Amino acid sequence: MIEKVLIANRGEIALRIHRACHEMGIKTVAVHSTADSDAMHVRLADESVCIGPPASTNSYLNIPAIISAAEITGADAIHPGYGFLSENARFAEIVNEHDIKFIGPSPEHIRMMGDKITAKETVKKLGIPVVPGSEGGITEDEEARKVCKEIGFPVIIKASAGGGGRGMKIVKKEEDLSTALNACRTEAKAAFGDDAVYIEKFLGKPRHIEFQIIGDSYGNCIHLGERDCSLQRRHQKVLEEAPSPVISEETRMHMGGVVAKAMANFGYCGAGTIEFLYEDGEFYFIEMNTRLQVEHPVTEMITGIDIVREQIRVAAGEKLSYTQDMVRFFGHAIECRINAEHPFTFMPSPGTVTQYHPPGGLNVRCDSAVYTGYKIPPYYDSMVAKLIVSGYTREGCLLRLRRSLEEYVIDGVTTTIPLHQELMKDPDFQNGDYDIHWLEKFLEQKG
Ligand code: ADP
């Protein structure tokens, strides 16, 4: 059905999508900025089009240039990857208006979930548990005080249009509420062009647990279990694992069933992730991502299901290749995000990679677009590789991960590999005993 896919992204994910396409016999078109002319995805794609100068706003976010590239090359579908235009409902609409298939959910679904207030209201109606907090947006101090009295301090004020860990403020006591509310609204307006904010109970020691789902246009929706993404720095994920060390088989199937049923009723078509905070045995929805996620490979490693392939199938109007009964979970997988940054201060370290040698062996996967001689440009996200390793047990997986990190050579730039190596030695991490605040404390000790 789909014959040629334009990949509207760069780096490892562009390569990841290219690989799925070629395995399906689909041709690929790479688009790139002038800074990425020598990128791996550009070299491997069947065709490539330069869409602008280095700055993302002029290239990877340049909708007219991307649509033109699709028309010139005759691409019949666009895969947006993650980041950039992947959750831009207007982009999805424009793609559809040009009779090109958007590999992702409908623009309406992207729009609803992109606004966190609407998202929360929507999933609540679908039977998914949410974090206690304000019903909708908050503008008046009086309203804010009333909500906080009900739920109790500390609270977190969040921008409805926020994302990427930005636009959040924790408030510990009533005296600080009014100032924080005003600051959050002003910052949200400046950063996202929308000053709508809402209030939630701030959970003290939750884990971040998310469920991968995928639906087709025939009303089917399946879940592929959970990922534990509690290891975060500044609300950004650093390492992810599946299954979560604290979720039982019974809980997985129960909660997975709840989200899959909700999304089937919603009529959701495409891959998506429902994110929860999990504390004292309870799940609290925080947001839904209507796209492929960075950490999707850990789910692929324990299910054997190619999520990008399924995304392409359902976008082409085909049925999912799997029913829920066919989904089997085996072993344990962990992903380390490797950034070109100082491992403990996180100072970016762009530059030329003088030697690149990824680890190999049984159950070791490296998703990266880096090669010896590659110049990491300073304009984009600093993640340069994902090391994903699986094992029969979590213990076995950790042994293999330690060995793989030892083997990984990325010379010429500083990377976060030493941070992951330190993590591997930590008893709490080894025991799976951590919450969303654990990594920040760990880093303070290292600092
Ligand atoms: P973003 O869209 O910016 O990623 P999320 O709503 O997904 O924002 O939240 C990101 C992270 O912020 C969560 O993984 C968690 O670490 C923290 N967080 C969000 N909401 C709460 C809350 N109510 N209590 C405690 N921590 C929270």
Short mmCIF file of C-alpha atoms and ligand atoms in Angstrom, two decimals:
data_model
loop_
_atom_site.label_atom_id
_atom_site.label_comp_id
_atom_site.label_asym_id
_atom_site.label_seq_id
_atom_site.Cartn_x
_atom_site.Cartn_y
_atom_site.Cartn_z
CA MET A 1 0.00 0.00 0.00
CA ILE A 2 2.69 2.48 1.03
CA GLU A 3 5.57 2.51 -1.46
CA LYS A 4 7.78 5.40 -0.41
CA VAL A 5 8.16 6.95 3.01
CA LEU A 6 9.66 10.36 3.67
CA ILE A 7 11.41 10.37 7.05
CA ALA A 8 10.94 13.80 8.62
CA ASN A 9 13.65 13.41 11.24
CA ARG A 10 17.37 12.87 11.77
CA GLY A 11 19.85 10.85 13.82
CA GLU A 12 19.26 7.36 15.15
CA ILE A 13 15.49 7.46 14.76
CA ALA A 14 15.70 8.34 11.06
CA LEU A 15 17.89 5.28 10.62
CA ARG A 16 15.54 3.14 12.72
CA ILE A 17 12.60 4.09 10.50
CA HIS A 18 14.63 3.53 7.32
CA ARG A 19 15.45 0.01 8.50
CA ALA A 20 11.80 -0.90 9.10
CA CYS A 21 10.85 0.48 5.68
CA HIS A 22 13.52 -1.46 3.81
CA GLU A 23 12.56 -4.67 5.57
CA MET A 24 9.02 -4.07 4.29
CA GLY A 25 10.20 -3.35 0.75
CA ILE A 26 9.35 0.35 1.08
CA LYS A 27 11.62 3.01 -0.44
CA THR A 28 12.83 5.89 1.74
CA VAL A 29 13.44 9.60 1.33
CA ALA A 30 15.72 11.36 3.80
CA VAL A 31 15.34 15.08 4.40
CA HIS A 32 18.19 16.93 6.04
CA SER A 33 19.60 20.29 7.00
CA THR A 34 22.89 21.55 5.58
CA ALA A 35 24.52 20.47 8.87
CA ASP A 36 23.45 16.86 8.23
CA SER A 37 24.60 16.36 4.62
CA ASP A 38 26.95 13.57 5.72
CA ALA A 39 24.49 11.91 8.08
CA MET A 40 24.06 8.15 8.03
CA HIS A 41 20.32 8.29 7.26
CA VAL A 42 21.05 10.49 4.25
CA ARG A 43 23.62 7.99 2.98
CA LEU A 44 21.35 4.97 3.41
CA ALA A 45 18.05 6.38 2.14
CA ASP A 46 17.09 5.79 -1.49
CA GLU A 47 16.76 9.53 -2.06
CA SER A 48 17.57 12.65 -0.08
CA VAL A 49 16.51 16.28 -0.14
CA CYS A 50 18.17 19.19 1.63
CA ILE A 51 15.42 21.20 3.32
CA GLY A 52 17.26 24.14 4.86
CA PRO A 53 19.99 25.56 7.07
CA PRO A 54 21.06 23.99 10.42
CA ALA A 55 18.52 25.66 12.74
CA SER A 56 15.58 23.24 13.26
CA THR A 57 13.03 26.01 12.75
CA ASN A 58 14.32 26.39 9.18
CA SER A 59 14.77 22.68 8.41
CA TYR A 60 13.27 19.84 10.48
CA LEU A 61 10.38 22.10 11.54
CA ASN A 62 9.96 23.69 8.11
CA ILE A 63 6.59 22.32 7.00
CA PRO A 64 6.50 23.80 3.46
CA ALA A 65 10.00 22.47 2.72
CA ILE A 66 9.11 18.98 3.98
CA ILE A 67 5.85 18.83 2.02
CA SER A 68 7.67 20.04 -1.12
CA ALA A 69 10.30 17.32 -0.65
CA ALA A 70 7.53 14.71 -0.39
CA GLU A 71 5.83 16.00 -3.53
CA ILE A 72 9.02 16.21 -5.57
CA THR A 73 10.05 12.67 -4.66
CA GLY A 74 6.54 11.22 -4.87
CA ALA A 75 6.55 9.93 -1.29
CA ASP A 76 3.12 8.59 -0.33
CA ALA A 77 3.66 8.70 3.44
CA ILE A 78 5.59 10.69 6.04
CA HIS A 79 6.98 9.27 9.28
CA PRO A 80 7.68 12.08 11.78
CA GLY A 81 9.75 10.04 14.30
CA TYR A 82 9.83 11.67 17.76
CA GLY A 83 10.38 15.32 18.68
CA PHE A 84 10.29 17.91 15.88
CA LEU A 85 6.85 17.73 14.14
CA SER A 86 5.76 14.38 15.56
CA GLU A 87 3.09 15.83 17.85
CA ASN A 88 2.13 18.80 15.71
CA ALA A 89 -1.55 18.29 14.83
CA ARG A 90 -1.45 21.01 12.17
CA PHE A 91 1.43 19.23 10.42
CA ALA A 92 -0.53 15.94 10.40
CA GLU A 93 -3.50 17.81 8.92
CA ILE A 94 -1.40 19.44 6.20
CA VAL A 95 0.18 16.09 5.31
CA ASN A 96 -3.30 14.53 4.97
CA GLU A 97 -4.56 17.49 2.92
CA HIS A 98 -1.80 16.75 0.40
CA ASP A 99 -3.01 13.17 0.04
CA ILE A 100 0.02 11.89 1.82
CA LYS A 101 -0.40 9.42 4.70
CA PHE A 102 0.76 10.64 8.09
CA ILE A 103 2.31 7.71 9.97
CA GLY A 104 0.71 8.48 13.29
CA PRO A 105 -2.75 8.99 14.77
CA SER A 106 -5.42 11.40 13.51
CA PRO A 107 -4.80 15.15 13.89
CA GLU A 108 -7.78 15.34 16.29
CA HIS A 109 -6.25 12.74 18.60
CA ILE A 110 -2.85 14.45 18.51
CA ARG A 111 -4.49 17.78 19.34
CA MET A 112 -6.55 16.43 22.23
CA MET A 113 -3.60 14.67 23.86
CA GLY A 114 -1.22 17.56 23.18
CA ASP A 115 -3.24 19.78 25.46
CA LYS A 116 -2.64 18.24 28.86
CA ILE A 117 -5.83 19.57 30.44
CA THR A 118 -7.98 18.13 27.63
CA ALA A 119 -5.93 14.91 27.69
CA LYS A 120 -6.57 14.42 31.39
CA GLU A 121 -10.30 15.05 31.04
CA THR A 122 -10.50 12.73 28.04
CA VAL A 123 -8.73 9.75 29.59
CA LYS A 124 -10.62 10.17 32.86
CA LYS A 125 -13.87 9.75 30.93
CA LEU A 126 -12.38 6.64 29.29
CA GLY A 127 -11.83 5.05 32.71
CA ILE A 128 -8.12 5.73 33.22
CA PRO A 129 -7.10 6.90 36.73
CA VAL A 130 -5.54 10.41 36.88
CA VAL A 131 -3.51 12.40 39.45
CA PRO A 132 -5.84 14.26 41.87
CA GLY A 133 -5.92 17.96 41.06
CA SER A 134 -7.83 20.83 39.50
CA GLU A 135 -10.72 20.13 37.15
CA GLY A 136 -9.36 21.87 34.09
CA GLY A 137 -7.33 25.07 34.03
CA ILE A 138 -6.69 27.49 36.88
CA THR A 139 -6.52 31.27 36.49
CA GLU A 140 -7.53 32.73 39.88
CA ASP A 141 -5.56 32.54 43.12
CA GLU A 142 -8.78 31.80 44.97
CA GLU A 143 -9.52 28.74 42.83
CA ALA A 144 -5.93 27.54 43.23
CA ARG A 145 -6.12 27.81 47.01
CA LYS A 146 -9.36 25.86 47.07
CA VAL A 147 -7.90 23.00 45.00
CA CYS A 148 -4.76 22.88 47.15
CA LYS A 149 -6.83 22.75 50.32
CA GLU A 150 -8.58 19.68 48.93
CA ILE A 151 -5.53 17.80 47.71
CA GLY A 152 -2.96 19.12 50.22
CA PHE A 153 0.58 20.42 49.70
CA PRO A 154 3.00 19.89 48.02
CA VAL A 155 1.41 20.48 44.61
CA ILE A 156 2.81 20.81 41.11
CA ILE A 157 1.64 23.51 38.71
CA LYS A 158 1.89 22.40 35.09
CA ALA A 159 1.52 24.15 31.75
CA SER A 160 -1.22 22.56 29.66
CA ALA A 161 0.93 22.97 26.55
CA GLY A 162 4.14 21.89 28.32
CA GLY A 163 6.45 19.09 27.26
CA GLY A 164 9.99 17.78 27.43
CA GLY A 165 10.07 18.26 31.19
CA ARG A 166 9.49 22.02 30.91
CA GLY A 167 6.74 24.20 32.31
CA MET A 168 6.38 22.66 35.77
CA LYS A 169 6.65 24.20 39.24
CA ILE A 170 6.51 22.49 42.60
CA VAL A 171 4.83 24.45 45.43
CA LYS A 172 5.41 23.30 49.01
CA LYS A 173 3.31 25.77 50.99
CA GLU A 174 0.34 28.11 50.58
CA GLU A 175 2.42 31.33 50.92
CA ASP A 176 4.27 30.48 47.68
CA LEU A 177 1.17 29.55 45.67
CA SER A 178 0.20 32.91 44.20
CA THR A 179 3.74 33.81 43.05
CA ALA A 180 4.30 30.35 41.56
CA LEU A 181 0.97 30.43 39.73
CA ASN A 182 1.77 33.79 38.14
CA ALA A 183 5.31 32.76 37.24
CA CYS A 184 4.13 29.51 35.71
CA ARG A 185 1.51 31.29 33.60
CA THR A 186 3.97 33.91 32.37
CA GLU A 187 6.59 31.27 31.55
CA ALA A 188 4.06 29.03 29.80
CA LYS A 189 2.91 31.95 27.66
CA ALA A 190 6.49 32.77 26.70
CA ALA A 191 7.60 29.18 26.06
CA PHE A 192 4.47 27.62 24.52
CA GLY A 193 2.31 30.60 23.52
CA ASP A 194 -0.45 29.38 25.86
CA ASP A 195 -0.81 30.44 29.49
CA ALA A 196 -3.22 27.70 30.55
CA VAL A 197 -1.95 25.91 33.67
CA TYR A 198 -3.40 23.30 36.01
CA ILE A 199 -2.62 21.94 39.45
CA GLU A 200 -1.84 18.40 40.54
CA LYS A 201 -0.92 16.72 43.78
CA PHE A 202 2.88 16.38 43.81
CA LEU A 203 3.67 12.74 44.45
CA GLY A 204 6.65 12.24 46.75
CA LYS A 205 8.17 8.94 45.66
CA PRO A 206 6.47 7.62 42.55
CA ARG A 207 7.90 5.59 39.72
CA HIS A 208 7.31 6.56 36.11
CA ILE A 209 5.54 3.64 34.48
CA GLU A 210 4.23 3.86 30.92
CA PHE A 211 2.23 1.49 28.75
CA GLN A 212 2.88 1.02 25.04
CA ILE A 213 -0.28 0.63 23.00
CA ILE A 214 -1.00 0.35 19.32
CA GLY A 215 -4.34 0.53 17.57
CA ASP A 216 -5.57 0.05 14.01
CA SER A 217 -8.46 1.55 12.05
CA TYR A 218 -10.66 -1.50 12.68
CA GLY A 219 -11.21 -0.77 16.35
CA ASN A 220 -8.45 -3.10 17.59
CA CYS A 221 -5.99 -1.90 20.19
CA ILE A 222 -3.37 -3.98 21.98
CA HIS A 223 -0.90 -3.19 24.74
CA LEU A 224 2.74 -4.30 24.79
CA GLY A 225 3.22 -4.05 28.54
CA GLU A 226 4.98 -1.35 30.50
CA ARG A 227 8.33 0.42 30.63
CA ASP A 228 9.86 1.80 33.80
CA CYS A 229 11.39 5.21 33.08
CA SER A 230 11.93 6.40 36.64
CA LEU A 231 15.62 7.21 36.17
CA GLN A 232 15.35 10.87 35.21
CA ARG A 233 17.34 14.05 35.43
CA ARG A 234 15.38 17.29 35.23
CA HIS A 235 12.29 15.27 34.23
CA GLN A 236 14.23 13.78 31.30
CA LYS A 237 14.69 10.03 30.97
CA VAL A 238 18.22 8.63 31.21
CA LEU A 239 17.70 4.84 31.35
CA GLU A 240 14.58 2.74 30.78
CA GLU A 241 13.71 -0.86 31.41
CA ALA A 242 11.00 -3.40 30.64
CA PRO A 243 9.38 -4.99 32.45
CA SER A 244 9.35 -2.74 35.51
CA PRO A 245 11.01 -4.39 38.52
CA VAL A 246 7.93 -3.54 40.62
CA ILE A 247 5.01 -4.54 38.37
CA SER A 248 3.60 -8.04 38.64
CA GLU A 249 2.32 -10.04 35.69
CA GLU A 250 -1.20 -9.67 37.05
CA THR A 251 -0.93 -5.86 37.38
CA ARG A 252 0.62 -5.61 33.89
CA MET A 253 -2.23 -7.52 32.27
CA HIS A 254 -4.87 -5.69 34.28
CA MET A 255 -3.60 -2.15 33.68
CA GLY A 256 -2.54 -2.94 30.11
CA GLY A 257 -6.07 -4.18 29.52
CA VAL A 258 -7.55 -0.98 30.97
CA VAL A 259 -5.48 1.29 28.68
CA ALA A 260 -5.93 -0.85 25.56
CA LYS A 261 -9.70 -0.96 26.06
CA ALA A 262 -9.83 2.80 26.69
CA MET A 263 -7.84 3.52 23.53
CA ALA A 264 -9.95 1.11 21.47
CA ASN A 265 -13.07 2.98 22.65
CA PHE A 266 -11.34 6.25 21.80
CA GLY A 267 -10.82 4.92 18.24
CA TYR A 268 -7.08 5.48 18.45
CA CYS A 269 -5.11 4.39 15.37
CA GLY A 270 -1.32 4.28 15.66
CA ALA A 271 1.31 3.74 18.33
CA GLY A 272 0.99 5.63 21.58
CA THR A 273 2.19 5.69 25.16
CA ILE A 274 0.10 6.29 28.23
CA GLU A 275 2.33 7.62 31.00
CA PHE A 276 1.59 7.10 34.67
CA LEU A 277 3.12 7.86 38.00
CA TYR A 278 2.90 4.77 40.19
CA GLU A 279 2.92 5.05 43.97
CA ASP A 280 1.75 2.68 46.71
CA GLY A 281 0.21 0.32 44.20
CA GLU A 282 -1.86 3.01 42.43
CA PHE A 283 -1.53 4.34 38.88
CA TYR A 284 -2.04 8.06 38.12
CA PHE A 285 -2.14 9.19 34.48
CA ILE A 286 0.12 12.16 33.67
CA GLU A 287 0.13 12.34 29.89
CA MET A 288 -0.18 10.52 26.61
CA ASN A 289 2.39 10.65 23.83
CA THR A 290 0.85 10.16 20.41
CA ARG A 291 4.05 9.09 18.70
CA LEU A 292 6.93 6.63 18.69
CA GLN A 293 9.08 7.03 21.80
CA VAL A 294 12.85 7.07 22.24
CA GLU A 295 12.61 4.07 24.55
CA HIS A 296 10.40 1.88 22.31
CA PRO A 297 13.23 -0.67 21.72
CA VAL A 298 13.04 -2.10 25.25
CA THR A 299 9.48 -3.17 24.47
CA GLU A 300 10.58 -4.59 21.12
CA MET A 301 13.32 -6.59 22.86
CA ILE A 302 10.90 -8.32 25.26
CA THR A 303 8.05 -8.87 22.79
CA GLY A 304 9.87 -9.36 19.48
CA ILE A 305 7.37 -6.97 17.88
CA ASP A 306 8.66 -4.28 15.47
CA ILE A 307 6.66 -1.23 16.58
CA VAL A 308 7.63 0.90 13.56
CA ARG A 309 6.47 -1.84 11.22
CA GLU A 310 3.10 -1.94 12.97
CA GLN A 311 2.88 1.87 12.79
CA ILE A 312 3.38 1.72 9.02
CA ARG A 313 0.87 -1.11 8.61
CA VAL A 314 -1.92 0.62 10.49
CA ALA A 315 -1.23 3.94 8.73
CA ALA A 316 -1.62 2.09 5.42
CA GLY A 317 -5.05 0.93 6.58
CA GLU A 318 -4.04 -2.62 7.36
CA LYS A 319 -4.91 -4.55 10.50
CA LEU A 320 -2.45 -5.01 13.35
CA SER A 321 -0.43 -8.20 12.81
CA TYR A 322 -1.04 -9.27 16.41
CA THR A 323 -3.98 -9.84 18.69
CA GLN A 324 -3.50 -9.41 22.44
CA ASP A 325 -3.33 -13.20 22.87
CA MET A 326 -0.38 -13.39 20.50
CA VAL A 327 1.71 -10.93 22.54
CA ARG A 328 4.27 -12.79 24.68
CA PHE A 329 6.71 -11.20 27.10
CA PHE A 330 10.09 -12.81 27.59
CA GLY A 331 13.15 -11.77 29.59
CA HIS A 332 14.26 -8.31 30.55
CA ALA A 333 15.59 -5.35 28.54
CA ILE A 334 17.36 -2.11 29.52
CA GLU A 335 18.18 0.93 27.40
CA CYS A 336 20.93 3.44 28.19
CA ARG A 337 20.65 6.81 26.48
CA ILE A 338 24.14 7.86 25.49
CA ASN A 339 24.55 11.59 25.07
CA ALA A 340 27.50 13.62 23.82
CA GLU A 341 27.69 15.38 27.18
CA HIS A 342 29.81 15.40 30.29
CA PRO A 343 28.61 12.35 32.30
CA PHE A 344 28.00 14.26 35.53
CA THR A 345 27.68 17.96 34.67
CA PHE A 346 25.82 17.25 31.41
CA MET A 347 27.72 19.99 29.55
CA PRO A 348 27.19 19.32 25.81
CA SER A 349 30.24 18.03 23.97
CA PRO A 350 29.74 18.24 20.20
CA GLY A 351 32.70 17.51 17.89
CA THR A 352 34.25 14.85 15.69
CA VAL A 353 34.06 11.19 16.65
CA THR A 354 37.59 9.92 16.00
CA GLN A 355 36.84 6.25 16.73
CA TYR A 356 33.48 4.51 16.85
CA HIS A 357 33.09 0.89 17.81
CA PRO A 358 29.73 -0.32 19.13
CA PRO A 359 29.50 -3.44 21.29
CA GLY A 360 28.05 -6.65 19.88
CA GLY A 361 27.14 -10.17 20.85
CA LEU A 362 23.94 -11.93 21.85
CA ASN A 363 20.96 -9.67 22.64
CA VAL A 364 22.87 -6.40 22.21
CA ARG A 365 21.32 -3.67 20.07
CA CYS A 366 22.88 -0.27 19.32
CA ASP A 367 20.63 2.29 17.72
CA SER A 368 22.91 5.07 16.58
CA ALA A 369 23.72 7.06 13.46
CA VAL A 370 27.32 7.70 14.54
CA TYR A 371 30.37 6.42 12.61
CA THR A 372 34.14 7.03 12.78
CA GLY A 373 34.79 10.52 11.45
CA TYR A 374 31.21 11.72 12.08
CA LYS A 375 30.90 15.31 13.24
CA ILE A 376 28.25 15.68 15.94
CA PRO A 377 26.61 19.02 15.14
CA PRO A 378 25.92 21.42 18.02
CA TYR A 379 22.42 22.35 16.80
CA TYR A 380 20.35 19.38 17.92
CA ASP A 381 19.60 17.04 20.79
CA SER A 382 22.77 15.59 22.32
CA MET A 383 21.62 11.95 22.35
CA VAL A 384 23.94 10.11 19.95
CA ALA A 385 23.25 6.46 20.70
CA LYS A 386 20.98 4.06 22.52
CA LEU A 387 22.42 0.86 23.89
CA ILE A 388 19.69 -1.70 24.42
CA VAL A 389 20.48 -5.05 25.96
CA SER A 390 18.29 -7.95 26.97
CA GLY A 391 18.69 -11.06 29.05
CA TYR A 392 16.66 -13.98 30.31
CA THR A 393 16.53 -12.34 33.75
CA ARG A 394 17.14 -8.78 34.97
CA GLU A 395 20.38 -9.97 36.57
CA GLY A 396 21.59 -11.48 33.31
CA CYS A 397 20.62 -8.31 31.50
CA LEU A 398 22.70 -6.22 33.94
CA LEU A 399 25.77 -8.42 33.46
CA ARG A 400 25.47 -8.07 29.70
CA LEU A 401 24.90 -4.33 29.93
CA ARG A 402 28.00 -3.87 32.06
CA ARG A 403 30.06 -5.84 29.54
CA SER A 404 28.58 -3.87 26.59
CA LEU A 405 29.29 -0.50 28.18
CA GLU A 406 32.88 -1.61 28.73
CA GLU A 407 33.18 -2.47 25.04
CA TYR A 408 31.62 0.73 23.67
CA VAL A 409 34.17 3.06 22.05
CA ILE A 410 33.12 6.62 21.16
CA ASP A 411 36.36 8.62 21.06
CA GLY A 412 36.90 12.32 20.37
CA VAL A 413 33.89 13.54 22.35
CA THR A 414 32.78 13.19 25.97
CA THR A 415 29.78 10.91 26.48
CA THR A 416 27.53 9.78 29.32
CA ILE A 417 28.84 6.18 29.17
CA PRO A 418 30.71 6.63 32.52
CA LEU A 419 27.44 7.70 34.19
CA HIS A 420 25.81 4.42 33.12
CA GLN A 421 28.85 2.50 34.33
CA GLU A 422 28.55 4.14 37.75
CA LEU A 423 24.84 3.31 37.83
CA MET A 424 25.56 -0.37 37.18
CA LYS A 425 27.65 -0.49 40.38
CA ASP A 426 24.95 0.97 42.60
CA PRO A 427 23.15 -1.48 44.93
CA ASP A 428 19.81 0.40 44.74
CA PHE A 429 19.88 0.27 40.97
CA GLN A 430 20.93 -3.37 41.02
CA ASN A 431 17.93 -4.13 43.22
CA GLY A 432 15.56 -2.08 41.06
CA ASP A 433 14.91 0.05 44.12
CA TYR A 434 14.49 3.60 42.83
CA ASP A 435 11.84 6.29 42.23
CA ILE A 436 11.75 9.36 39.95
CA HIS A 437 13.88 11.43 42.37
CA TRP A 438 16.55 8.78 42.94
CA LEU A 439 18.89 9.72 40.06
CA GLU A 440 19.10 13.40 41.03
CA LYS A 441 20.22 12.39 44.54
CA PHE A 442 22.70 9.91 43.07
CA LEU A 443 24.15 12.66 40.86
CA GLU A 444 24.44 15.07 43.82
CA GLN A 445 26.59 12.49 45.60
CA LYS A 446 28.77 12.09 42.50
CA GLY A 447 28.97 15.86 41.94
P1 ADP B 1 6.49 16.31 30.06
O1 ADP B 1 5.40 16.36 29.04
O2 ADP B 1 7.22 17.60 30.15
O3 ADP B 1 7.37 15.11 29.94
P2 ADP B 1 5.03 14.99 32.25
O4 ADP B 1 3.69 15.41 32.67
O5 ADP B 1 5.14 13.73 31.45
O6 ADP B 1 5.74 16.21 31.48
O7 ADP B 1 5.97 14.85 33.52
C1 ADP B 1 7.35 14.62 33.39
C2 ADP B 1 7.94 14.17 34.71
O8 ADP B 1 7.69 15.15 35.74
C3 ADP B 1 7.37 12.88 35.26
O9 ADP B 1 7.96 11.72 34.71
C4 ADP B 1 7.68 13.05 36.74
O10 ADP B 1 9.05 12.79 36.97
C5 ADP B 1 7.43 14.53 36.99
N1 ADP B 1 6.04 14.77 37.42
C6 ADP B 1 4.99 15.12 36.62
N2 ADP B 1 3.85 15.22 37.34
C7 ADP B 1 4.16 14.94 38.62
C8 ADP B 1 3.40 14.87 39.85
N3 ADP B 1 2.09 15.11 39.89
N4 ADP B 1 4.08 14.55 40.99
C9 ADP B 1 5.41 14.30 40.97
N5 ADP B 1 6.16 14.35 39.85
C10 ADP B 1 5.57 14.67 38.69
#
